[in-house]
């Protein structure tokens, strides 16, 4: 919206006039498209343009927040006034406030966040991508007997952020994704199996082709045929990249500043300690060109950076917004979400072992292809999740496995990372290559 | 102000104009169209480190227009509530359909809705100070309960959602939906560990929450204190807990929150969309025996004031009675929205829910529970030689097409020789929905509908739901412990 500076100026001035020492206003405008095609029929098409505004006000080190999708001047006036009134009812907190670091808005140039082509791509072309993906998937193998549908979505938008300390920044960003969910049955007497695959990118041109997404989905379904349970035992566990990425999402929760000052993490008081095997280096990189988690600045206006969280097994940094940084006596790492911390591109750095070699190195163990359920306690690090996968015997896949759980502790898993693959795959803001963990409890029969 | 008055007076959208939008929506053909208008006010409070650190208020205003043609749905939504914007949304949504315009104008007639939310004192109109006291009471009670309590966080949230739904069948339905939730979580650190050096087992968390579709009269400082003490007791118990066992074991579910198991193993796989598309293990099995005779599973939006209770669903259907999904082991019904009901030639059940104006309605659960049986809960425990007694849960997940589901236990105990003995740490349990129903061998007479603030996720939409169950015995499930 071209009038954002004027709107921001007005809202910030109102907050000041109502008695706020400081204020911050954030606006997000987005054009959204999503479709799902199933069995060749366009099941849903959703289109919209939306806006939402949110603000924070500070009065004598007391904070309040408000948000609205209704940008009517009268609505906003009331929201600002009431936010200042509510802030006065909070307890003073010496750590509350806008970030000191926010000065100049960082440019988004060169970060590859926005693809104007996604704005002009016709709905019919978007639907065609999903249709083609599903059609290829359905004809690759007669044992693929049903489809949950193929989906394509695109979001193009712009964010603006301004505060009373003089920060005013804006950038455009887009994302698109193409995914497929298929079901298979080896023969009519066998149990149904299912799996999915997807590609996601900032740019249309970076999205994998319908053919690639369909083939990968079919391969993933095929490998579940004839799945069985295994006996309960302790074995090495190999996570394929998508699943190792889920592990990174769990870890993020344990290194975020808020979890640390609230002592809700098994990594409290562990800076400088060896918490993982030497091959483990974990990075949060907000400036990775084209990354799904890339942004020039965070939700508080602090410029993005590359932060090494774990360096060759040693915990070096917690990820902080400005509030947690003050609580912990550290500096913001550009991970402020305005309400705790959010990741940028949070990933396990690639290692030197080709994934095939990692699988070959396992005498007997489980290769995990799907995890379901919660079961991660970040306070203690206890880990227990439902798993689907492939059993490895003598370095090769023997048969698929279902209805088992894998259990351990996150600390034990990190320390037990024996091999890190070369196949780091950025399909999500949380990313990792194939990893092998020395031992976990696989619970089955 | 009623929802109808709100949209009419403040946005100039009366029934005549909504009729025009619906006519425009069916201008290119289609079987059905609706307009969903929503104004949602929500607020929340957050206390941690004994400080009220923040309060927030949010206003969401928007509308969506849907056109249904056969199996196809076109949807468009906007934040700007003007006739022009709604007509534009109608034209966008209409592009899904191809055919002749439906002739004749649409006359909308208001329908009366029941009153199932006891909102004596609406939370959104109540003073912030009163809600703040709940948080302070919880904080103080938790710290009083155990000197080892290191951190306490307490949260309050409430919302008031006003919706108006108009559809091409001429129905005009309004509802004002209250909802509140309170939650408290504590971290407790063992004595003799002042540095808090990261040993994991020396620190534990406990939490409790409560959510209802009701007003402030349904909550109090005493309730907040009680929940805080329960959270502390849970954390203290877990501090002494051993690792959970690994492998197959008999399971006893405590009455109440264990209903999560039914929600995942049976509820999701019985949603009509999955069954219509043959994406569920229960597809095509109506009338068949799918569970032991002890199992009667019900979804009931008509219960007053629970998280999943509804006067009207997200597409204007008024649930009139409980839906019996499984009756003494026999599959009787699916959870229907209008689209699936029409395609399956069945009646809608009032389960077409949507997270808000940005979402299309899909079949969802409301309050889902296993009906009471006849067993004495004590006898059920006594009948187990070695097993796991599951008391508190952090959630679950299911893969409806293959029927595998998990539920994660936060607080559990070993049963040894018919007695509950030692606490064990949280673990995930995994099973197959079809097998579980065949393995329910005892159902207690102590049905309890849980008051926890459960939220169910499906296709990116979150919905408040209720769960419940009596004490239940399952012959075996795989427990994901480490011992």
Coordinates of C-alpha atoms in Angstrom, one line a residue, chain B residues 221-394:
Chain B
X221 CA -9.7 -17.3 41.0
X222 CA -10.3 -20.5 43.0
X223 CA -10.5 -22.5 39.8
X224 CA -7.3 -20.8 38.6
X225 CA -5.6 -21.8 41.9
X226 CA -6.8 -25.4 41.6
X227 CA -5.4 -25.7 38.1
X228 CA -2.1 -24.2 39.2
X229 CA -1.8 -26.7 42.1
X230 CA -2.6 -29.6 39.7
X231 CA 0.1 -28.4 37.3
X232 CA 2.6 -28.3 40.2
X233 CA 1.6 -31.7 41.4
X234 CA 2.0 -33.1 37.9
X235 CA 5.5 -31.6 37.5
X236 CA 6.5 -32.9 41.0
X237 CA 5.3 -36.3 40.1
X238 CA 7.2 -36.3 36.8
X239 CA 10.4 -35.3 38.6
X240 CA 10.4 -38.7 40.3
X241 CA 9.3 -40.6 37.2
X242 CA 11.3 -43.4 35.6
X243 CA 11.5 -43.9 31.8
X244 CA 8.3 -45.4 30.4
X245 CA 8.4 -49.0 29.1
X246 CA 8.9 -49.7 25.4
X247 CA 6.8 -52.2 23.6
X248 CA 3.3 -53.6 23.6
X249 CA 1.4 -53.4 26.9
X250 CA -2.2 -53.4 28.1
X251 CA -3.4 -49.8 28.5
X252 CA -5.9 -48.2 30.9
X253 CA -7.1 -44.7 30.0
X254 CA -8.2 -42.4 32.8
X255 CA -11.6 -40.8 32.3
X256 CA -11.7 -37.4 30.7
X257 CA -8.8 -36.1 28.6
X258 CA -8.0 -39.6 27.3
X259 CA -10.8 -39.0 24.9
X260 CA -8.0 -37.6 22.7
X261 CA -7.5 -41.2 21.7
X262 CA -11.1 -41.5 20.3
X263 CA -10.7 -38.1 18.6
X264 CA -7.6 -39.4 16.6
X265 CA -8.4 -43.0 16.1
X266 CA -12.1 -42.8 15.3
X267 CA -13.1 -39.1 15.0
X268 CA -10.9 -38.0 12.1
X269 CA -11.3 -41.2 10.1
X270 CA -15.1 -40.7 10.3
X271 CA -15.1 -37.3 8.7
X272 CA -17.3 -37.4 5.6
X273 CA -14.8 -35.8 3.2
X274 CA -12.2 -38.6 3.8
X275 CA -14.9 -41.3 3.5
X276 CA -16.5 -39.9 0.4
X277 CA -13.1 -39.9 -1.3
X278 CA -12.2 -43.3 0.1
X279 CA -9.3 -41.8 1.9
X280 CA -10.3 -43.4 5.2
X281 CA -10.0 -46.9 6.7
X282 CA -13.7 -46.6 7.4
X283 CA -14.8 -45.8 3.8
X284 CA -17.9 -47.8 2.7
X285 CA -18.3 -49.5 6.0
X286 CA -21.6 -48.0 7.3
X287 CA -23.7 -50.6 9.1
X288 CA -20.7 -52.9 9.6
X289 CA -19.3 -53.9 13.0
X290 CA -16.1 -52.0 13.5
X291 CA -15.6 -52.1 17.3
X292 CA -16.5 -54.2 20.3
X293 CA -20.1 -54.0 21.5
X294 CA -18.9 -51.9 24.4
X295 CA -18.1 -49.0 22.1
X296 CA -20.6 -46.2 21.4
X297 CA -19.0 -43.1 20.0
X298 CA -20.9 -39.8 19.9
X299 CA -20.2 -36.3 18.5
X300 CA -22.4 -33.8 20.2
X301 CA -22.4 -30.0 19.5
X302 CA -25.6 -29.5 21.5
X303 CA -24.0 -29.9 24.9
X304 CA -24.2 -26.5 26.6
X305 CA -21.0 -24.5 27.0
X306 CA -18.2 -26.9 26.0
X307 CA -15.3 -26.0 23.7
X308 CA -16.9 -27.7 20.7
X309 CA -20.5 -26.7 21.4
X310 CA -22.2 -24.9 18.6
X311 CA -25.6 -23.2 18.0
X312 CA -24.8 -23.3 14.3
X313 CA -21.8 -24.6 12.3
X314 CA -19.7 -22.6 9.9
X315 CA -22.1 -23.0 7.0
X316 CA -25.4 -22.3 8.8
X317 CA -26.5 -25.8 9.7
X318 CA -28.0 -26.0 13.2
X319 CA -27.0 -29.3 14.9
X320 CA -30.3 -30.6 16.4
X321 CA -29.0 -33.7 18.3
X322 CA -26.0 -35.8 19.1
X323 CA -24.6 -37.7 16.1
X324 CA -24.1 -41.4 17.0
X325 CA -21.1 -42.4 15.0
X326 CA -20.6 -45.9 16.3
X327 CA -23.5 -47.6 18.2
X328 CA -22.5 -50.7 20.2
X329 CA -19.7 -51.4 17.8
X330 CA -21.6 -50.8 14.6
X331 CA -20.7 -47.9 12.3
X332 CA -23.8 -45.6 12.0
X333 CA -22.8 -42.2 10.6
X334 CA -20.1 -39.9 9.3
X335 CA -19.4 -36.3 10.4
X336 CA -21.0 -34.4 7.5
X337 CA -20.8 -30.9 6.0
X338 CA -23.2 -29.8 3.3
X339 CA -21.0 -30.6 0.4
X340 CA -20.2 -34.2 1.4
X341 CA -23.8 -34.8 2.6
X342 CA -25.2 -33.8 -0.8
X343 CA -22.7 -35.9 -2.7
X344 CA -23.2 -38.9 -0.4
X345 CA -27.0 -38.4 -0.4
X346 CA -27.0 -38.2 3.4
X347 CA -28.2 -35.5 5.9
X348 CA -25.8 -32.8 7.1
X349 CA -24.9 -33.3 10.7
X350 CA -23.8 -29.7 11.5
X351 CA -20.1 -30.5 11.4
X352 CA -19.2 -28.1 8.6
X353 CA -16.8 -25.9 10.5
X354 CA -14.4 -23.2 9.5
X355 CA -11.6 -21.4 11.3
X356 CA -12.8 -18.1 10.1
X357 CA -13.6 -16.1 6.9
X358 CA -10.3 -17.0 5.3
X359 CA -11.3 -20.7 5.3
X360 CA -13.8 -22.9 3.5
X361 CA -16.0 -25.2 5.7
X362 CA -14.9 -28.8 6.1
X363 CA -16.2 -31.7 8.2
X364 CA -14.8 -31.4 11.7
X365 CA -15.6 -32.8 15.1
X366 CA -17.3 -30.8 17.9
X367 CA -17.5 -32.6 21.3
X368 CA -16.5 -36.2 20.7
X369 CA -16.7 -38.9 23.3
X370 CA -17.0 -42.6 24.1
X371 CA -20.3 -43.2 25.9
X372 CA -20.3 -44.6 29.5
X373 CA -20.2 -48.4 30.0
X374 CA -20.9 -50.5 33.0
X375 CA -17.6 -51.5 34.4
X376 CA -16.3 -50.2 37.7
X377 CA -13.1 -48.2 37.1
X378 CA -11.4 -49.8 40.1
X379 CA -12.2 -53.2 38.7
X380 CA -10.7 -52.2 35.3
X381 CA -7.4 -51.3 37.0
X382 CA -7.5 -54.5 39.1
X383 CA -7.8 -56.6 36.0
X384 CA -4.4 -55.6 34.6
X385 CA -1.3 -57.5 35.8
X386 CA 1.3 -55.2 34.1
X387 CA 0.2 -52.2 32.1
X388 CA 0.2 -48.5 31.7
X389 CA -2.3 -46.1 33.2
X390 CA -2.5 -42.9 31.1
X391 CA -3.7 -39.7 32.8
X392 CA -2.6 -36.5 31.0
X393 CA -2.0 -35.9 27.3
X394 CA -0.2 -33.4 25.1

